[in-house]
Amino acid sequence: MENKEDLEREHSGRYVAIRREQIVAIGRTIHEVYAILKELHIKNPLVAYIPKEGEEALLI
């Protein structure tokens, strides 16, 4: 899997889904990512937002 710097550079401002150390979906919204995951029949991935430079991520 890519390192943190690569993820930030290539996917900033997007949501990514990761499963078994592989990026399996990328989208501008979380809904877009979950639609892709549903089409691919992928369950229980880690879905995370990759913040843009200067943007902070909210962790809940």
Coordinates of C-alpha atoms in Angstrom, one line a residue:
M1 CA 0.0 0.0 0.0
E2 CA 1.0 3.6 -0.6
N3 CA 2.6 5.5 2.3
K4 CA 0.9 8.5 3.9
E5 CA 2.7 11.1 1.8
D6 CA 1.6 9.3 -1.5
L7 CA -2.0 9.1 -0.3
E8 CA -2.1 12.8 0.6
R9 CA -0.5 13.8 -2.7
E10 CA -2.5 11.6 -5.0
H11 CA -5.9 11.4 -3.2
S12 CA -6.3 14.6 -1.2
G13 CA -9.8 15.8 -0.8
R14 CA -11.2 12.4 -1.6
Y15 CA -12.5 9.4 0.3
V16 CA -10.6 6.1 -0.1
A17 CA -11.6 2.5 0.8
I18 CA -8.8 0.2 1.9
R19 CA -9.1 -3.6 2.3
R20 CA -6.2 -6.0 2.8
E21 CA -3.6 -3.1 2.3
Q22 CA -5.1 -2.3 -1.1
I23 CA -7.1 0.8 -2.2
V24 CA -10.3 -0.7 -3.5
A25 CA -12.4 2.5 -4.1
I26 CA -11.9 6.2 -4.4
G27 CA -14.5 8.9 -4.6
R28 CA -15.3 12.6 -4.0
T29 CA -18.0 11.6 -1.5
I30 CA -18.4 8.8 1.0
H31 CA -21.7 7.9 -0.8
E32 CA -19.8 7.5 -4.0
V33 CA -17.3 5.2 -2.4
Y34 CA -20.0 3.0 -0.8
A35 CA -21.8 2.7 -4.1
I36 CA -18.5 1.4 -5.7
L37 CA -18.0 -1.0 -2.8
K38 CA -21.6 -2.3 -3.2
E39 CA -21.0 -2.9 -6.9
L40 CA -17.8 -4.8 -6.2
H41 CA -19.4 -6.8 -3.3
I42 CA -16.7 -5.6 -0.9
K43 CA -17.6 -5.7 2.8
N44 CA -15.9 -4.1 5.8
P45 CA -13.2 -2.0 4.3
L46 CA -11.6 0.9 6.1
V47 CA -13.0 4.1 4.6
A48 CA -11.1 7.3 5.3
Y49 CA -11.1 10.9 4.1
I50 CA -7.8 12.2 2.9
P51 CA -7.7 15.9 3.8
K52 CA -6.4 18.6 1.5
E53 CA -3.3 20.5 2.4
G54 CA -4.2 22.9 5.2
E55 CA -7.4 21.1 6.0
E56 CA -7.9 19.1 9.2
A57 CA -9.6 15.8 9.4
L58 CA -12.4 15.3 12.0
L59 CA -12.0 12.1 13.9
I60 CA -15.1 10.6 15.5

